[in-house]
Short mmCIF file of C-alpha atoms and ligand atoms in Angstrom, two decimals:
data_model
loop_
_atom_site.label_atom_id
_atom_site.label_comp_id
_atom_site.label_asym_id
_atom_site.label_seq_id
_atom_site.Cartn_x
_atom_site.Cartn_y
_atom_site.Cartn_z
CA MET A 1 17.93 -8.25 16.81
CA ASN A 2 15.23 -5.96 18.15
CA ILE A 3 12.90 -4.63 15.47
CA LEU A 4 10.37 -1.82 15.39
CA VAL A 5 7.38 -1.82 13.02
CA ILE A 6 5.75 1.58 12.51
CA GLY A 7 2.03 1.65 11.72
CA SER A 8 -1.24 0.16 12.90
CA GLY A 9 -3.06 -1.43 9.97
CA GLY A 10 -3.55 -4.87 8.45
CA ARG A 11 -0.32 -4.38 6.52
CA GLU A 12 1.65 -3.86 9.73
CA HIS A 13 0.02 -6.88 11.35
CA ALA A 14 0.95 -9.00 8.31
CA ILE A 15 4.55 -7.73 8.35
CA SER A 16 4.81 -8.27 12.12
CA TRP A 17 3.38 -11.79 11.77
CA LYS A 18 6.11 -12.58 9.24
CA ILE A 19 8.91 -10.90 11.21
CA LYS A 20 7.84 -12.90 14.27
CA GLN A 21 8.70 -16.11 12.37
CA SER A 22 12.30 -15.00 11.75
CA LYS A 23 15.15 -16.68 13.55
CA LEU A 24 16.95 -13.31 13.60
CA LEU A 25 14.29 -11.67 15.77
CA ASN A 26 14.84 -11.04 19.43
CA LYS A 27 12.19 -8.51 20.54
CA LEU A 28 9.45 -6.99 18.35
CA PHE A 29 7.94 -3.56 18.98
CA ILE A 30 5.03 -2.02 17.08
CA ALA A 31 4.16 1.68 17.20
CA PRO A 32 1.29 2.15 17.68
CA GLY A 33 0.08 -1.31 16.54
CA ASN A 34 -3.38 -2.80 17.06
CA ALA A 35 -5.03 -5.65 18.96
CA GLY A 36 -3.51 -8.15 16.51
CA THR A 37 0.09 -6.98 16.83
CA ASP A 38 -0.38 -6.96 20.61
CA SER A 39 -0.13 -10.74 20.61
CA LEU A 40 3.10 -10.71 18.54
CA GLY A 41 5.16 -8.06 20.28
CA ILE A 42 4.97 -4.97 22.43
CA ASN A 43 2.68 -2.19 21.23
CA ILE A 44 3.99 1.29 22.04
CA ASP A 45 1.54 4.17 21.87
CA ILE A 46 3.50 6.59 19.69
CA LYS A 47 2.24 8.47 16.64
CA VAL A 48 3.83 7.34 13.38
CA ASP A 49 5.22 10.82 12.68
CA ASP A 50 6.52 11.58 16.18
CA PHE A 51 10.17 11.12 15.21
CA LYS A 52 11.53 12.27 18.58
CA ALA A 53 9.49 9.71 20.49
CA ILE A 54 10.52 7.04 17.97
CA LYS A 55 14.17 7.98 18.53
CA SER A 56 13.82 7.61 22.31
CA LEU A 57 12.18 4.22 21.90
CA VAL A 58 14.84 2.99 19.47
CA LEU A 59 17.68 3.99 21.81
CA LYS A 60 15.98 2.76 24.98
CA GLU A 61 15.12 -0.66 23.56
CA ASN A 62 18.30 -1.15 21.56
CA ILE A 63 16.38 -1.49 18.28
CA SER A 64 18.56 -2.07 15.25
CA MET A 65 15.99 -2.21 12.45
CA VAL A 66 12.92 -0.07 11.76
CA PHE A 67 10.27 -1.03 9.22
CA VAL A 68 8.06 1.90 8.18
CA GLY A 69 4.59 0.76 7.02
CA PRO A 70 2.56 3.84 6.01
CA GLU A 71 3.47 6.62 3.57
CA ASP A 72 2.94 9.55 5.91
CA PRO A 73 6.18 9.27 7.97
CA LEU A 74 8.13 8.43 4.80
CA VAL A 75 6.91 11.52 2.98
CA LYS A 76 7.72 13.52 6.15
CA GLY A 77 11.28 12.20 6.02
CA ILE A 78 11.64 9.61 8.79
CA HIS A 79 14.50 7.89 6.98
CA ASP A 80 16.33 11.20 6.47
CA TYR A 81 15.83 11.93 10.19
CA PHE A 82 17.64 8.68 11.04
CA ILE A 83 20.46 9.35 8.58
CA ALA A 84 21.02 12.87 9.95
CA ASP A 85 21.18 11.75 13.60
CA LYS A 86 24.54 10.47 14.84
CA ASP A 87 22.89 8.08 17.31
CA LEU A 88 20.52 6.64 14.70
CA LYS A 89 22.41 6.60 11.44
CA HIS A 90 23.69 3.03 11.83
CA ILE A 91 20.13 1.71 12.20
CA GLY A 92 18.58 -0.06 9.22
CA VAL A 93 15.46 1.75 8.06
CA ILE A 94 13.22 -0.11 5.60
CA GLY A 95 11.37 2.64 3.74
CA PRO A 96 12.73 5.23 1.32
CA VAL A 97 14.14 8.71 1.98
CA LYS A 98 11.96 11.78 1.47
CA ALA A 99 13.26 12.56 -2.04
CA ALA A 100 12.06 9.13 -3.19
CA ALA A 101 8.85 9.19 -1.16
CA GLU A 102 7.83 12.05 -3.45
CA LEU A 103 6.95 9.33 -5.95
CA GLU A 104 3.87 8.87 -3.78
CA GLY A 105 3.76 12.31 -2.11
CA SER A 106 3.45 14.22 -5.37
CA LYS A 107 1.59 12.90 -8.40
CA GLU A 108 3.27 15.54 -10.55
CA PHE A 109 6.73 14.42 -9.43
CA ALA A 110 5.78 10.81 -10.21
CA LYS A 111 4.55 11.71 -13.68
CA LYS A 112 7.71 13.74 -14.44
CA PHE A 113 9.83 10.83 -13.24
CA MET A 114 7.97 8.42 -15.52
CA VAL A 115 8.30 10.66 -18.55
CA GLU A 116 12.00 11.23 -17.80
CA ASN A 117 12.58 7.47 -17.71
CA ASN A 118 10.33 6.44 -20.60
CA ILE A 119 8.01 4.48 -18.33
CA PRO A 120 4.58 3.90 -19.91
CA THR A 121 1.85 6.00 -18.25
CA ALA A 122 -1.20 8.08 -19.19
CA GLN A 123 -0.42 11.41 -20.85
CA TYR A 124 -0.99 14.30 -18.49
CA GLN A 125 -0.60 17.96 -17.61
CA SER A 126 -0.69 19.69 -14.23
CA PHE A 127 -2.41 22.92 -13.27
CA THR A 128 -2.89 25.41 -10.42
CA LYS A 129 -5.59 28.00 -9.68
CA GLU A 130 -3.67 30.49 -11.82
CA THR A 131 -3.83 28.24 -14.87
CA ILE A 132 -7.40 26.97 -14.53
CA ASN A 133 -8.40 28.21 -17.98
CA ASP A 134 -5.57 26.21 -19.55
CA ALA A 135 -6.83 23.24 -17.54
CA PHE A 136 -10.33 23.67 -19.02
CA ASP A 137 -8.77 23.82 -22.52
CA PHE A 138 -6.76 20.65 -21.80
CA LEU A 139 -9.91 18.84 -20.61
CA ASP A 140 -11.58 19.80 -23.90
CA THR A 141 -8.84 17.95 -25.80
CA LEU A 142 -9.43 14.69 -23.84
CA ASN A 143 -12.16 12.08 -24.15
CA ALA A 144 -14.40 11.06 -21.25
CA PRO A 145 -14.01 9.82 -18.59
CA TYR A 146 -11.85 12.62 -17.16
CA VAL A 147 -9.27 11.82 -14.49
CA LEU A 148 -8.42 14.54 -11.93
CA LYS A 149 -5.78 13.92 -9.27
CA ALA A 150 -4.84 16.05 -6.29
CA ASP A 151 -1.06 16.38 -6.46
CA GLY A 152 -0.42 15.66 -2.77
CA LEU A 153 -1.46 13.01 -0.24
CA ALA A 154 -5.23 12.97 0.29
CA ALA A 155 -5.73 9.73 2.24
CA GLY A 156 -6.70 7.81 -0.90
CA LYS A 157 -9.53 10.22 -1.74
CA GLY A 158 -7.73 12.61 -4.09
CA VAL A 159 -8.66 11.01 -7.41
CA ILE A 160 -11.86 11.97 -9.20
CA ILE A 161 -13.06 10.17 -12.33
CA GLU A 162 -15.95 11.94 -14.02
CA ASN A 163 -17.84 11.27 -17.26
CA ASP A 164 -19.48 14.63 -17.79
CA ILE A 165 -17.18 17.43 -18.98
CA SER A 166 -19.02 20.27 -17.24
CA ILE A 167 -19.13 18.37 -13.94
CA ALA A 168 -15.43 17.56 -14.37
CA LYS A 169 -14.72 21.28 -14.80
CA SER A 170 -16.66 22.27 -11.69
CA LYS A 171 -15.00 19.48 -9.69
CA LEU A 172 -11.61 20.69 -10.88
CA LYS A 173 -12.48 24.18 -9.66
CA GLU A 174 -13.45 22.81 -6.23
CA MET A 175 -10.20 20.90 -6.00
CA LEU A 176 -8.08 23.91 -6.89
CA ASN A 177 -10.08 25.95 -4.38
CA GLY A 178 -8.85 23.72 -1.59
CA GLN A 179 -11.20 20.73 -1.45
CA PHE A 180 -8.26 18.59 -0.29
CA GLY A 181 -6.37 21.44 1.36
CA ALA A 182 -2.77 21.92 0.27
CA ALA A 183 -2.87 18.53 -1.48
CA SER A 184 -5.06 19.88 -4.28
CA GLN A 185 -3.43 23.28 -4.84
CA LYS A 186 -2.00 21.52 -7.84
CA VAL A 187 -4.05 19.03 -9.89
CA VAL A 188 -2.83 16.50 -12.41
CA ILE A 189 -5.26 15.87 -15.27
CA GLU A 190 -4.63 12.73 -17.24
CA GLU A 191 -5.90 10.48 -19.96
CA PHE A 192 -8.17 7.63 -18.81
CA LEU A 193 -6.55 4.20 -19.10
CA GLU A 194 -8.62 1.18 -20.11
CA GLY A 195 -7.87 -2.28 -18.79
CA ILE A 196 -7.67 -4.28 -15.59
CA GLU A 197 -5.72 -3.09 -12.56
CA LEU A 198 -3.11 -4.92 -10.55
CA SER A 199 -0.45 -4.20 -7.96
CA VAL A 200 3.18 -5.24 -8.40
CA PHE A 201 5.79 -4.94 -5.67
CA VAL A 202 9.54 -5.00 -5.46
CA LEU A 203 11.88 -4.82 -2.49
CA THR A 204 15.05 -2.91 -3.34
CA ASP A 205 18.31 -1.84 -1.70
CA GLY A 206 18.74 0.89 -4.31
CA GLU A 207 20.96 -1.24 -6.53
CA SER A 208 19.31 -4.62 -6.91
CA TYR A 209 15.71 -5.76 -6.41
CA VAL A 210 13.52 -8.81 -5.82
CA ILE A 211 10.03 -9.05 -7.31
CA LEU A 212 7.28 -10.08 -4.90
CA PRO A 213 4.05 -11.84 -5.84
CA GLU A 214 1.61 -9.56 -7.64
CA ALA A 215 -1.92 -8.98 -6.34
CA LYS A 216 -5.29 -7.57 -7.22
CA ASP A 217 -7.03 -5.26 -4.79
CA TYR A 218 -10.80 -4.61 -4.74
CA LYS A 219 -11.06 -0.90 -4.03
CA ARG A 220 -14.75 -0.05 -4.29
CA ILE A 221 -17.07 -0.46 -1.32
CA GLY A 222 -19.88 -2.16 -3.27
CA GLU A 223 -20.45 -5.47 -4.99
CA GLY A 224 -19.44 -5.61 -8.64
CA ASP A 225 -16.93 -2.75 -8.06
CA SER A 226 -19.58 -0.12 -7.38
CA GLY A 227 -19.76 2.88 -5.07
CA PRO A 228 -16.99 4.99 -3.58
CA ASN A 229 -13.33 4.02 -3.30
CA THR A 230 -12.02 2.59 -0.04
CA GLY A 231 -8.55 1.65 1.16
CA GLY A 232 -9.29 -1.82 -0.23
CA MET A 233 -11.98 -4.42 0.53
CA GLY A 234 -10.13 -7.60 -0.36
CA ALA A 235 -7.26 -8.97 -2.40
CA ILE A 236 -6.01 -12.02 -4.24
CA SER A 237 -2.55 -13.27 -5.19
CA PRO A 238 -1.55 -14.56 -7.73
CA ILE A 239 -3.84 -13.36 -10.51
CA PRO A 240 -4.38 -15.15 -13.80
CA PHE A 241 -4.06 -12.12 -16.09
CA ALA A 242 -0.55 -11.35 -14.83
CA ASP A 243 1.06 -14.11 -16.88
CA LEU A 244 4.78 -14.55 -17.52
CA ALA A 245 4.75 -12.55 -20.76
CA PHE A 246 3.01 -9.63 -19.05
CA MET A 247 5.27 -9.73 -15.99
CA HIS A 248 8.31 -9.79 -18.27
CA LYS A 249 7.11 -6.54 -19.88
CA VAL A 250 6.51 -5.05 -16.43
CA GLU A 251 10.06 -5.88 -15.40
CA GLU A 252 11.66 -4.51 -18.57
CA GLN A 253 9.46 -1.45 -19.15
CA VAL A 254 8.58 -0.43 -15.60
CA ILE A 255 10.71 -1.98 -12.85
CA LYS A 256 14.18 -1.70 -14.38
CA PRO A 257 13.76 1.88 -15.63
CA THR A 258 12.35 2.89 -12.23
CA ILE A 259 15.36 1.50 -10.34
CA GLN A 260 17.72 3.05 -12.90
CA GLY A 261 15.85 6.36 -12.76
CA LEU A 262 16.31 6.50 -8.98
CA LYS A 263 20.00 5.76 -9.37
CA ASN A 264 20.32 8.49 -12.01
CA ARG A 265 18.87 10.91 -9.48
CA LYS A 266 21.35 9.59 -6.86
CA ILE A 267 18.49 8.44 -4.65
CA ASP A 268 19.42 5.51 -2.42
CA TYR A 269 16.02 3.79 -2.26
CA LYS A 270 15.64 1.19 0.50
CA GLY A 271 12.30 -0.50 0.83
CA PHE A 272 9.24 -1.57 -1.09
CA ILE A 273 8.09 0.03 -4.33
CA PHE A 274 4.43 -0.53 -5.17
CA PHE A 275 3.54 -0.16 -8.85
CA GLY A 276 -0.17 0.44 -9.42
CA LEU A 277 -0.55 -0.85 -12.97
CA MET A 278 -3.12 -1.14 -15.70
CA ASN A 279 -3.02 -4.21 -17.94
CA ASN A 280 -4.60 -3.29 -21.25
CA ASN A 281 -4.59 -6.41 -23.44
CA GLY A 282 -1.17 -7.40 -22.15
CA ILE A 283 0.33 -3.90 -22.29
CA PRO A 284 1.32 -2.41 -18.92
CA SER A 285 1.14 1.23 -17.90
CA VAL A 286 1.71 2.82 -14.52
CA ILE A 287 -1.27 4.43 -12.77
CA GLU A 288 0.68 5.38 -9.68
CA TYR A 289 3.64 4.66 -7.46
CA ASN A 290 3.42 4.01 -3.76
CA VAL A 291 6.55 3.90 -1.65
CA ARG A 292 5.36 1.11 0.66
CA MET A 293 3.50 -2.17 0.61
CA GLY A 294 -0.20 -2.06 -0.23
CA ASP A 295 -2.96 -2.71 2.24
CA PRO A 296 -4.80 -5.16 1.85
CA GLU A 297 -2.26 -6.45 -0.69
CA ALA A 298 0.24 -7.13 2.12
CA GLU A 299 -2.28 -9.52 3.68
CA VAL A 300 -2.01 -11.78 0.60
CA VAL A 301 1.54 -11.06 -0.61
CA ILE A 302 3.40 -11.45 2.71
CA PRO A 303 1.90 -14.92 3.45
CA ARG A 304 3.22 -16.08 0.05
CA ILE A 305 6.83 -15.21 0.91
CA LYS A 306 8.57 -18.34 2.16
CA SER A 307 11.96 -16.68 2.73
CA ASP A 308 12.88 -15.08 6.04
CA LEU A 309 11.67 -11.48 5.72
CA VAL A 310 14.16 -10.16 8.27
CA GLU A 311 17.02 -11.68 6.28
CA LEU A 312 15.70 -9.85 3.23
CA PHE A 313 15.39 -6.59 5.18
CA LYS A 314 18.91 -7.05 6.55
CA ALA A 315 20.19 -7.53 2.99
CA VAL A 316 18.42 -4.30 1.99
CA ALA A 317 19.98 -2.35 4.85
CA GLU A 318 23.44 -3.77 4.09
CA ASN A 319 23.24 -3.37 0.28
CA LYS A 320 23.45 -7.15 -0.18
CA LEU A 321 20.16 -7.86 -1.89
CA ALA A 322 21.96 -9.02 -5.05
CA GLU A 323 23.31 -11.97 -3.03
CA THR A 324 19.87 -13.16 -1.92
CA THR A 325 16.92 -14.84 -3.58
CA ILE A 326 13.28 -14.87 -2.60
CA GLU A 327 11.27 -18.06 -2.31
CA ILE A 328 7.55 -17.83 -3.07
CA ASP A 329 4.69 -20.13 -2.04
CA GLU A 330 2.88 -21.38 -5.16
CA ARG A 331 -0.50 -21.44 -3.45
CA THR A 332 -3.13 -18.73 -3.80
CA VAL A 333 -3.92 -16.43 -0.89
CA SER A 334 -7.13 -14.44 -0.67
CA THR A 335 -8.21 -11.88 1.89
CA VAL A 336 -11.61 -10.38 2.63
CA MET A 337 -11.87 -7.19 4.67
CA LEU A 338 -14.50 -6.67 7.38
CA VAL A 339 -15.40 -3.01 7.71
CA SER A 340 -17.43 -0.83 10.06
CA ARG A 341 -20.91 0.43 9.26
CA GLY A 342 -20.65 3.77 7.42
CA TYR A 343 -17.17 3.18 5.92
CA PRO A 344 -15.70 4.78 3.76
CA MET A 345 -17.63 7.83 5.05
CA ALA A 346 -18.01 8.53 8.80
CA TYR A 347 -18.07 5.12 10.45
CA GLU A 348 -18.86 3.52 13.80
CA LYS A 349 -16.19 2.60 16.34
CA ALA A 350 -15.77 0.83 19.68
CA LYS A 351 -17.96 -2.20 18.88
CA GLU A 352 -16.90 -5.39 20.61
CA ILE A 353 -15.56 -8.08 18.26
CA THR A 354 -16.44 -11.67 19.12
CA GLY A 355 -15.57 -15.07 17.69
CA LEU A 356 -11.89 -14.42 17.03
CA ASP A 357 -10.85 -17.36 19.23
CA LYS A 358 -12.74 -19.80 17.01
CA ILE A 359 -10.51 -19.14 14.02
CA THR A 360 -8.29 -21.87 12.65
CA ASP A 361 -7.20 -22.60 9.10
CA THR A 362 -7.08 -18.91 8.18
CA ILE A 363 -4.93 -15.98 9.24
CA VAL A 364 -6.79 -13.13 10.84
CA PHE A 365 -4.99 -9.84 10.29
CA HIS A 366 -6.22 -6.97 12.42
CA ALA A 367 -6.54 -3.51 10.88
CA GLY A 368 -8.63 -1.06 12.94
CA THR A 369 -8.87 -2.87 16.28
CA LYS A 370 -7.88 -2.15 19.84
CA ILE A 371 -7.68 -4.14 23.00
CA VAL A 372 -9.17 -2.89 26.26
CA LYS A 373 -9.14 -5.10 29.36
CA ASN A 374 -8.71 -8.27 27.30
CA LYS A 375 -11.64 -7.49 25.03
CA ILE A 376 -11.19 -6.50 21.40
CA TYR A 377 -13.08 -3.56 19.88
CA THR A 378 -13.39 -1.99 16.44
CA ASN A 379 -11.23 1.11 16.08
CA GLY A 380 -11.23 1.98 12.38
CA GLY A 381 -13.09 1.80 9.08
CA ARG A 382 -11.32 -1.33 7.98
CA VAL A 383 -11.39 -3.71 10.93
CA ILE A 384 -10.12 -7.20 10.11
CA ALA A 385 -8.76 -8.98 7.04
CA VAL A 386 -9.38 -12.72 6.87
CA SER A 387 -6.64 -14.33 4.76
CA ALA A 388 -6.55 -17.96 3.63
CA TYR A 389 -4.39 -20.25 1.50
CA GLY A 390 -5.83 -22.47 -1.20
CA GLU A 391 -4.63 -24.66 -4.05
CA ASN A 392 -6.55 -22.23 -6.25
CA MET A 393 -8.49 -19.01 -5.90
CA ASN A 394 -11.86 -20.62 -5.24
CA GLU A 395 -10.51 -22.80 -2.47
CA ALA A 396 -8.78 -19.84 -0.79
CA LEU A 397 -11.88 -17.64 -1.02
CA LYS A 398 -14.11 -20.40 0.30
CA LYS A 399 -11.96 -20.57 3.44
CA SER A 400 -11.85 -16.78 3.88
CA TYR A 401 -15.64 -16.56 3.61
CA ALA A 402 -16.29 -19.56 5.86
CA LYS A 403 -14.38 -17.90 8.72
CA ILE A 404 -15.96 -14.51 8.25
CA ASN A 405 -19.26 -15.83 9.56
CA ALA A 406 -17.64 -16.78 12.85
CA ILE A 407 -16.35 -13.26 13.53
CA ASP A 408 -18.93 -10.72 14.59
CA PHE A 409 -19.36 -7.10 15.59
CA GLU A 410 -22.29 -4.71 15.34
CA GLY A 411 -22.54 -3.23 11.85
CA LYS A 412 -20.05 -5.69 10.30
CA LYS A 413 -19.89 -5.31 6.52
CA TYR A 414 -17.88 -6.93 3.76
CA ARG A 415 -17.96 -7.58 0.05
CA HIS A 416 -19.36 -10.99 -0.88
CA ASP A 417 -17.85 -11.01 -4.36
CA ILE A 418 -14.06 -10.76 -4.01
CA GLY A 419 -12.55 -12.47 -7.06
CA PHE A 420 -15.82 -12.20 -9.04
CA ASP A 421 -14.10 -10.90 -12.16
CA LEU A 422 -11.26 -13.41 -12.38
P1 AMP B 501 -4.81 6.39 -7.23
O1 AMP B 501 -5.14 7.11 -5.97
O2 AMP B 501 -3.82 7.06 -8.11
O3 AMP B 501 -4.56 4.92 -6.96
O4 AMP B 501 -6.15 6.34 -8.08
C1 AMP B 501 -7.30 5.73 -7.56
C2 AMP B 501 -7.93 4.86 -8.60
O5 AMP B 501 -8.37 5.62 -9.69
C3 AMP B 501 -6.97 3.86 -9.21
O6 AMP B 501 -6.83 2.73 -8.43
C4 AMP B 501 -7.64 3.58 -10.53
O7 AMP B 501 -8.70 2.66 -10.35
C5 AMP B 501 -8.25 4.89 -10.88
N1 AMP B 501 -7.39 5.63 -11.82
C6 AMP B 501 -6.41 6.50 -11.52
N2 AMP B 501 -5.84 7.01 -12.63
C7 AMP B 501 -6.47 6.43 -13.67
C8 AMP B 501 -6.34 6.54 -15.10
N3 AMP B 501 -5.47 7.36 -15.67
N4 AMP B 501 -7.16 5.77 -15.85
C9 AMP B 501 -8.07 4.95 -15.30
N5 AMP B 501 -8.25 4.82 -13.97
C10 AMP B 501 -7.46 5.55 -13.16
N1 LIG B 502 -4.56 -1.02 -1.54
C1 LIG B 502 -4.04 0.13 -2.12
C2 LIG B 502 -3.07 0.85 -1.31
O1 LIG B 502 -2.51 0.33 -0.37
O2 LIG B 502 -2.81 1.99 -1.62
#
């Protein structure tokens, strides 16, 4: 079959790399893709939320399955658009409908959903400009640090964690006054959770689910988890603190009630669910939902899936996931992200990348790259993820780091300490 992947990051390169290995694939299209996906299929320069252009492409190229990578088109309702269109409704879309994408699109919706389904999470309240004084009172009842979250999508920047109560109050005021535009007209304030973070993923057809390998993402820009948050600077899978007993609790207390909660709301969820979790001495609680795979988590999770991903996607589209199983590679995969100078603030672009041809023994996933006249240039904050397999974490990381030296571009930066805490 012909398949379209929507998106342009490391996650979409990893998914495309895996789809390319499927015996069910005929032609692969990526919209808009990057210099990495260019060598796996045909990149089509369409914006991820230009549904009309996506429709034309799907019909013209006889595409029968669409995988949606990023949250933006999901929250804008790309799956609903397909269902509502008589020419598109038979096409398998991997990615949830708008009503379910609200789990990521609105923090308040996600919190209500968790409370409704008895899913462990930090206690919270939400506020608007009109109720700012109640918000100040609520902050006074909490202990530091204070967690403030813009309700809507804010490109990963909408969470503020502040130790000082008066600074927290003035930051809350800024948020409600439009710091993140419409996204922060409502702010969720919640209790701070102690523990160590991890990401757990399932693929579901709305009825049944398969659990994918878990991963740890390194979000801060600086060594030792310091400095501002990024999209993610590296990742590892599996992780030692997600043992069987912990994962059993996650399945019983988080995954099952989430799937059941969606069913109760009559939401037919098709795609990945990403649970951002805190492990506090073996007790899980949910920090957030995402309605997609993580990035850079995909760059370590996808290489550990031995099963044919297109067969799994087909089972999702046809409501047959209960009849399938997923086979996982026991080895560890690590990834280290190369980023542009300046990231996660304003960053440099259009720097030539050299040394990519010298890479063996690792998988180079492109994130922000583009190809111009056979040369590859940086085109984003996160540029390239270098993933490697190992019998253990140290062996995998050693390979990732060894290859990083061979790849070069002006202003190349990366964290030297991925895995330091494990
Ligand atoms: P989010 O955008 O919801 O992923 O939040 C960004 C980051 O803030 C998370 O990855 C956590 O590291 C941190 N965070 C969010 N909520 C909490 C919380 N309630 N307690 C502790 N850390 C949190
Ligand atoms: N790596 C975190 C995310 O994809 O949101």
